[in-house]
Short mmCIF file of C-alpha atoms and ligand atoms in Angstrom, two decimals:
data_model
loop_
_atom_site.label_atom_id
_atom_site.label_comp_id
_atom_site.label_asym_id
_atom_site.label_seq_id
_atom_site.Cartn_x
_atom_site.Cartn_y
_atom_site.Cartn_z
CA UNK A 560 154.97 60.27 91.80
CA UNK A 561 153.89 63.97 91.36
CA UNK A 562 150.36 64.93 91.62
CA UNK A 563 149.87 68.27 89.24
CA UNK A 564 147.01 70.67 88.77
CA UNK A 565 148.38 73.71 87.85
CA UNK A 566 150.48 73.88 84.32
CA UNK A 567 153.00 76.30 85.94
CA UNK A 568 153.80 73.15 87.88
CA UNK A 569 154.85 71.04 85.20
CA UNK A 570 158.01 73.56 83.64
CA UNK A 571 160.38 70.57 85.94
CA UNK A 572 158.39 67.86 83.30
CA UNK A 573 159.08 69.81 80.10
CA UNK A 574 160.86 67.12 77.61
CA UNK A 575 159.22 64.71 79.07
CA UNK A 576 157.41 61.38 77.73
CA UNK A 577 153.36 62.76 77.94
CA UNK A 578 150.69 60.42 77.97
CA UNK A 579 147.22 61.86 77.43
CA UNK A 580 144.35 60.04 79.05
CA UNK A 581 140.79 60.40 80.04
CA UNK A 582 140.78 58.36 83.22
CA UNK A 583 139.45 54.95 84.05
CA UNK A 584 142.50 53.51 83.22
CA UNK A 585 142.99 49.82 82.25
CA UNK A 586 146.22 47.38 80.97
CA UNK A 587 145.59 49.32 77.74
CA UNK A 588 146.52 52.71 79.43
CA UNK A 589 149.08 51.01 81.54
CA UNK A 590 151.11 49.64 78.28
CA UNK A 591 151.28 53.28 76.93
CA UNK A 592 153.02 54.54 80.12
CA UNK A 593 155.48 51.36 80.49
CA UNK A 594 156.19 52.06 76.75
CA UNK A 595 156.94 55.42 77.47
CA UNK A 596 158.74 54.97 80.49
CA UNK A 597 161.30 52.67 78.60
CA UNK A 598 163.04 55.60 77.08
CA UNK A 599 164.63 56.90 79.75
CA UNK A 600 162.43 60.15 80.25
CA UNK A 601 159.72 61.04 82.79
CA UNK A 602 156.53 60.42 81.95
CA UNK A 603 153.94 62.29 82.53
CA UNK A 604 150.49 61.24 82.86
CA UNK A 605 147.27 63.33 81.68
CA UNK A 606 144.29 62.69 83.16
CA UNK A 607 141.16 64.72 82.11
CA UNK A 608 137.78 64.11 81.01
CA UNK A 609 137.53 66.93 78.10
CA UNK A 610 134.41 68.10 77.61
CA UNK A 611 134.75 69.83 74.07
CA UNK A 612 135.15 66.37 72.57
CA UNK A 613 131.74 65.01 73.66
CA UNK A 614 128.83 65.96 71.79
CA UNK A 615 125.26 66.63 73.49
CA UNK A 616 123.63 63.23 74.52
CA UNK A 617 127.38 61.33 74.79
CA UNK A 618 128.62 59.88 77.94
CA UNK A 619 130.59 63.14 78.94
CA UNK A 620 128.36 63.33 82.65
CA UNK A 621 128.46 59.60 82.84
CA UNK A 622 132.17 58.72 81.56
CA UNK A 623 133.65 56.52 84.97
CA UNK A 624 136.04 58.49 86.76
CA UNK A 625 138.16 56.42 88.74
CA UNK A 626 140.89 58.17 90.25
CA UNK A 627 142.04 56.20 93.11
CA UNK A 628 142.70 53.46 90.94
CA UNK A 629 144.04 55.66 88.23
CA UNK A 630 146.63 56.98 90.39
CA UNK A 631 147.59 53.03 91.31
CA UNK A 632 147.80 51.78 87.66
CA UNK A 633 150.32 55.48 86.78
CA UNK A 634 152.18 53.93 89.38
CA UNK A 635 152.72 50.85 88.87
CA UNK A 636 153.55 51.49 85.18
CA UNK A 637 156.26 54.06 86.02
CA UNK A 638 154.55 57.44 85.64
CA UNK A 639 156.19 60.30 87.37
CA UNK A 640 153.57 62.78 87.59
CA UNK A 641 150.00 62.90 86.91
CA UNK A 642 148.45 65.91 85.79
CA UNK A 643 144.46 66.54 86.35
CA UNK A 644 144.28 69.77 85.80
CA UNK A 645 140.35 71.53 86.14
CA UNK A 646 137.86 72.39 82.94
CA UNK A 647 138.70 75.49 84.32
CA UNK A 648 142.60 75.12 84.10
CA UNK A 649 141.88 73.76 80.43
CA UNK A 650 139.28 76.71 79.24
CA UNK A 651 139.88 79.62 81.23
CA UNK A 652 137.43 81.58 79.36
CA UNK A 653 134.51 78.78 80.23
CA UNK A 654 132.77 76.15 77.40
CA UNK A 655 130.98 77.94 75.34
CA UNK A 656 134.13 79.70 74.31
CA UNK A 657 136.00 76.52 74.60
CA UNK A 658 133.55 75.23 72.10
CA UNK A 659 133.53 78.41 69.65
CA UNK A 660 137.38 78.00 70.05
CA UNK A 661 137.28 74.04 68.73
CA UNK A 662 134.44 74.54 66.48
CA UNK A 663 137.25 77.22 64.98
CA UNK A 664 139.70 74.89 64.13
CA UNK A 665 141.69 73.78 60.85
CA UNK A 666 141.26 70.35 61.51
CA UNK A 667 143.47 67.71 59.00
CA UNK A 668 142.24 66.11 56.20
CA UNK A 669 142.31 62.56 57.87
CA UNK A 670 139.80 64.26 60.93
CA UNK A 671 137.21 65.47 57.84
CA UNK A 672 137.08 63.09 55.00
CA UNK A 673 137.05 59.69 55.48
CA UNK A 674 133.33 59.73 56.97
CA UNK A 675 134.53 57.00 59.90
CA UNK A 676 134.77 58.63 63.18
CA UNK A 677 134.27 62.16 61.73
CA UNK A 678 130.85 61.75 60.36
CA UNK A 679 129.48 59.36 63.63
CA UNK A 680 131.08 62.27 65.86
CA UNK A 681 131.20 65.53 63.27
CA UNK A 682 132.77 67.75 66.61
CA UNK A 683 134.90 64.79 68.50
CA UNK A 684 138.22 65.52 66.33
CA UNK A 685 138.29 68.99 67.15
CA UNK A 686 137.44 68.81 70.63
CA UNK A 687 140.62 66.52 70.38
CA UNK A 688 143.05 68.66 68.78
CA UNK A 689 142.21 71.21 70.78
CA UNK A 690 142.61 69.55 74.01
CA UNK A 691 145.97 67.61 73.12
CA UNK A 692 146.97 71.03 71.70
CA UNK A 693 146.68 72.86 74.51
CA UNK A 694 148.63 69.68 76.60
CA UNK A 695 151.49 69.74 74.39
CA UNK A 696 151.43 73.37 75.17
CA UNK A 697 151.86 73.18 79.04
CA UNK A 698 153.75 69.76 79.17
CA UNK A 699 156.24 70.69 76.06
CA UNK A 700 156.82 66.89 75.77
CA UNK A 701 159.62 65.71 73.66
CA UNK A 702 157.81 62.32 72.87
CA UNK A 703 153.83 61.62 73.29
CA UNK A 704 151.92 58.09 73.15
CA UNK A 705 148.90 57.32 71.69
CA UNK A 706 146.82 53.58 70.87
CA UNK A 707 146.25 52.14 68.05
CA UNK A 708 142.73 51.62 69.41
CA UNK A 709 141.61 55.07 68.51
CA UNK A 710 143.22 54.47 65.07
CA UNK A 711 141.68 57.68 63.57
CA UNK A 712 142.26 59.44 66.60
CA UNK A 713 146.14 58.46 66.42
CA UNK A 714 146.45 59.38 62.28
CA UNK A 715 144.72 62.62 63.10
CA UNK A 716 147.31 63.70 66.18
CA UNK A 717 149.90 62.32 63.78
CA UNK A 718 149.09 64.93 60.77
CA UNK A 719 148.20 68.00 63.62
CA UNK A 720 151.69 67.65 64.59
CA UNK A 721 153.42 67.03 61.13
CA UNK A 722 151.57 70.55 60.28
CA UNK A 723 152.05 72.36 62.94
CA UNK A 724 155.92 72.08 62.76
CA UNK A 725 158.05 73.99 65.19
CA UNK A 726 155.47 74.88 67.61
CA UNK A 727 156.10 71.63 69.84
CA UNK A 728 159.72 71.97 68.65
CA UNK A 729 160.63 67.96 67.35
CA UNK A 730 158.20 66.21 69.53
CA UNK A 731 158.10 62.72 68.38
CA UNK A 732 154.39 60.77 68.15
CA UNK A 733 154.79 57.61 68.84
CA UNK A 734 152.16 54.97 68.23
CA UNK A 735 151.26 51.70 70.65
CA UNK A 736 149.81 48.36 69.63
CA UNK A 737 145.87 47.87 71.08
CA UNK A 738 146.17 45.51 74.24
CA UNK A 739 143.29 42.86 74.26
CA UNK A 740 141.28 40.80 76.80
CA UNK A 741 142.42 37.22 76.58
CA UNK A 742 139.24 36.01 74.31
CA UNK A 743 140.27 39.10 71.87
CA UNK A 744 138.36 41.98 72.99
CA UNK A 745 139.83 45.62 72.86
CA UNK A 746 140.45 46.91 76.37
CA UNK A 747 138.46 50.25 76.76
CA UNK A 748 137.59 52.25 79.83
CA UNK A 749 133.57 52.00 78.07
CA UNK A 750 133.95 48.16 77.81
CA UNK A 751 132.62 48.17 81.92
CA UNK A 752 128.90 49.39 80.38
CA UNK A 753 128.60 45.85 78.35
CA UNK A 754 126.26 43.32 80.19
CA UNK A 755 128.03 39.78 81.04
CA UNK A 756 125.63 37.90 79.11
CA UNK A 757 126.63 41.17 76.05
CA UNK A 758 129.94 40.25 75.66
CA UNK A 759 129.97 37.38 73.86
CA UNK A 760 128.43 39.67 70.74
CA UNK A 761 131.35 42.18 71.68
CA UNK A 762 133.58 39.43 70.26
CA UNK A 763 132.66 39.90 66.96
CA UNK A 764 134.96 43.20 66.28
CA UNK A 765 137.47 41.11 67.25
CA UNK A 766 136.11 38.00 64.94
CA UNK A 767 135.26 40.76 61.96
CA UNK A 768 138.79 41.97 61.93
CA UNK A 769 140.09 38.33 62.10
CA UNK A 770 138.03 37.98 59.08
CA UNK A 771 139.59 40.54 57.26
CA UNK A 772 143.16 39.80 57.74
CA UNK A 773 142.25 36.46 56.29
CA UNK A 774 140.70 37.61 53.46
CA UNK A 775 144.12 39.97 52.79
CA UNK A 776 146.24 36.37 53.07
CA UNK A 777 143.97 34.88 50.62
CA UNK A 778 143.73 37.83 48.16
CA UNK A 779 140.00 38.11 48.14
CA UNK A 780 139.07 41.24 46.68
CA UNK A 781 138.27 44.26 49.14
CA UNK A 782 134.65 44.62 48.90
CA UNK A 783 134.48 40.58 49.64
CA UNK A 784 136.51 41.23 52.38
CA UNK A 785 134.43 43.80 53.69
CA UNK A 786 131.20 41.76 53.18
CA UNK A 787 132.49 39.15 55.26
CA UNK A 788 133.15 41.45 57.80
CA UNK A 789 129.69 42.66 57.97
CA UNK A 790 128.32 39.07 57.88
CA UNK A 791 130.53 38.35 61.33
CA UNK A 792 129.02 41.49 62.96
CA UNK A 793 125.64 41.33 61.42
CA UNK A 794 125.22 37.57 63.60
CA UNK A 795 126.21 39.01 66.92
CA UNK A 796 123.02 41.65 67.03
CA UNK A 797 125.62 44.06 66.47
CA UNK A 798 124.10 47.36 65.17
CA UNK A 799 127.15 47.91 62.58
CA UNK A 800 128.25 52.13 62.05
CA UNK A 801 130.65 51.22 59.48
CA UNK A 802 133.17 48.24 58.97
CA UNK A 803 135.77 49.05 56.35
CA UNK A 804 138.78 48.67 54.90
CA UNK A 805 141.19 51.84 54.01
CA UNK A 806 144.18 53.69 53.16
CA UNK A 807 146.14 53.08 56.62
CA UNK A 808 147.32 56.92 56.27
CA UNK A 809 144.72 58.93 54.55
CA UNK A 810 142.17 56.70 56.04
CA UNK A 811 140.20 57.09 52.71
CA UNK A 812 138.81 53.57 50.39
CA UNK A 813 141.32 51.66 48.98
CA UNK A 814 141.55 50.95 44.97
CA UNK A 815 139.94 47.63 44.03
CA UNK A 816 142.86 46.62 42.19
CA UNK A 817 144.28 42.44 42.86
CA UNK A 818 147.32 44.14 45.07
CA UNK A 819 145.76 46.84 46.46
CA UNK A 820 146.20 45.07 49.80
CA UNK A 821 150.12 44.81 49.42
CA UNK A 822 150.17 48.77 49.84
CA UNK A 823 148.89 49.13 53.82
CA UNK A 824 145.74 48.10 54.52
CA UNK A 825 143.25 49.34 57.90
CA UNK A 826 140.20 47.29 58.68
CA UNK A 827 138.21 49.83 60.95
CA UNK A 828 134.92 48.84 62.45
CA UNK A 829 132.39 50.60 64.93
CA UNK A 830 128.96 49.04 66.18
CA UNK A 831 127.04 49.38 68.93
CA UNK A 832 125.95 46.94 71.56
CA UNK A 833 122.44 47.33 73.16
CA UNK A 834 123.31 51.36 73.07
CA UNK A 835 127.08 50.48 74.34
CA UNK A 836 129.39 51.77 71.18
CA UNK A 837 132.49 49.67 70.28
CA UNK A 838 135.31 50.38 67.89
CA UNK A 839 138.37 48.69 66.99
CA UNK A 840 140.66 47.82 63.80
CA UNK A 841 143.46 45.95 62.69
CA UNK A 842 146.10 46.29 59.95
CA UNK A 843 145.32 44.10 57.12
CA UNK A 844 148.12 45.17 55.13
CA UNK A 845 150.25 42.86 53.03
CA UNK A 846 153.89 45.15 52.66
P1 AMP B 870 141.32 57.32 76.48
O1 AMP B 870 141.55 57.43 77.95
O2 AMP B 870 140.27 56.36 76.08
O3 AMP B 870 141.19 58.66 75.81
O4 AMP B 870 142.66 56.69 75.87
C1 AMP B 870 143.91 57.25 76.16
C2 AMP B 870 144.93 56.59 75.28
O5 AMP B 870 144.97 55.19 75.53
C3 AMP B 870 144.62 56.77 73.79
O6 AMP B 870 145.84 57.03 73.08
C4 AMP B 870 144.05 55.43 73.42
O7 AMP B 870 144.20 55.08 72.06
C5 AMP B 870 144.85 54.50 74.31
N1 AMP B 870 144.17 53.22 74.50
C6 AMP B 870 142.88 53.03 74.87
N2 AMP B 870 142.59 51.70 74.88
C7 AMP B 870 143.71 51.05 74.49
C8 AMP B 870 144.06 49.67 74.30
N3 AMP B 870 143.17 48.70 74.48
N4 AMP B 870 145.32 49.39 73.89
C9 AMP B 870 146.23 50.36 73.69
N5 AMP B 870 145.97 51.68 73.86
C10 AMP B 870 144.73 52.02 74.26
#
């Protein structure tokens, strides 16, 4: 396995199968890079913390960085090269240009109007596009992997690519199902801030969204469905940002109508924890 920090480095990778990280991988991460490794291309590994997606007061300073281990997990998944490029690799021309640059951005319509992620984190999305951008630039990748866990984040890469058309020539998105602890929570690198005796109110995402795919089986009407949701989550001291069902592509409220579920359903929820924030979702969709 490769080690990369310069993009020049990576022209033998071009084509390859890119997964973007942030570090502190986990069986989550590792899934994305077996998936990718199963079609037959190298895969390539990002790992880097991006700055221009955190917003003043997140955990950008405090995000674990865990490299050794990182470099064990690309391994054992069947990475061929990592890449951890530098901030100043990434943004040459320093942050607050970096910034200027993101803040500069046509973002798509899924990363401004449903008011989930985007309003919680107004700059996050294009922080994102601009970093995942810029590593479909050096990497060239002919396929890229992203989790369902960051469902937002996954619809919004989705639509950046769709409209940005022959710049990353046919690269193919392709999207990977959210791996779980055994009792149901969603793996995430931030799930190591939650107190032992915390996460047995973590459960409840997990419990919400369990909810909500019953309610779909049983045709209760959306806003019930979303009540019950928010009844789950409001008896686990959960401090609830939103918890939702939507539009699985535009991401926007669904109509009311008896059926509505039959045409793709997304139960999205994020709440935080004694200051720890958790998100996760689930399809709910009857097709
Ligand atoms: P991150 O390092 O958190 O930016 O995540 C890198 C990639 O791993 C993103 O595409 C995430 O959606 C994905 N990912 C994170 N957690 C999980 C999980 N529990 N299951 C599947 N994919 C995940």
């Amino acid at each position: 396995m490769r080690i990369v920090e310069q993009a020049e480095s990576l022209a033998p990778f071009h084509r390859c199968a890119l997964v973007p990280t942030m570090g502190a991988l986990h069986a989550g991460h590792a899934s994305l890079i077996a998936r990718a490794a199963s079609g037959g291309r190298p895969v390539v590994v990002s790992l880097f913390v991006n700055p221009t997606q955190f917003a003043q007061g997140e955990d950008f300073s405090k995000y674990p960085r865990t490299l050794d281990a990182d470099l064990e997990v690309c391994q054992a998944a069947g990475a061929s090269a990592i890449f951890i490029p530098s901030v100043q690799i990434m943004y040459p021309r320093g942050l607050s240009a970096a910034n200027a640059e993101a803040s500069a951005l046509q973002l798509p319509r899924v990363a401004t109007q449903p008011k989930l992620e985007d309003a919680r984190r107004p700059t996050h999305f294009a922080g994102v596009c601009q970093v995942v951008a810029k590593l479909f630039d050096m990497c060239q990748p002919a396929a890229a992997y992203f989790g369902e866990k960051d469902f937002q984040q996954l619809r919004v890469i989705q639509e950046m690519v769709r409209r940005e058309g022959p710049r990353w020539k046919d690269l193919v998105v392709h999207a990977c199902p959210t791996i779980r602890e055994s009792d149901g929570l969603a793996m995430s690198s931030r799930n190591r801030y939650l107190q032992p005796n915390q996460r047995h109110n973590a459960l409840a995402l997990s419990r919400a969204l369990t909810a909500a795919q019953a309610g779909a089986r049983a045709g209760m009407d959306i806003a019930a469905a979303q009540d019950e949701m928010q009844q789950v989550l409001a008896r686990h001291e959960l401090v609830v940002e939103y918890a939702v069902i939507r539009s699985p592509d535009t991401l926007l409220p669904l109509d009311t109508f008896q059926f509505a579920w039959k045409l793709g359903a997304r139960a999205l929820i994020a709440a935080r924890l004694h200051g720890v924030r958790l998100i996760d979702n689930a399809d709910c969709g009857q097709a």
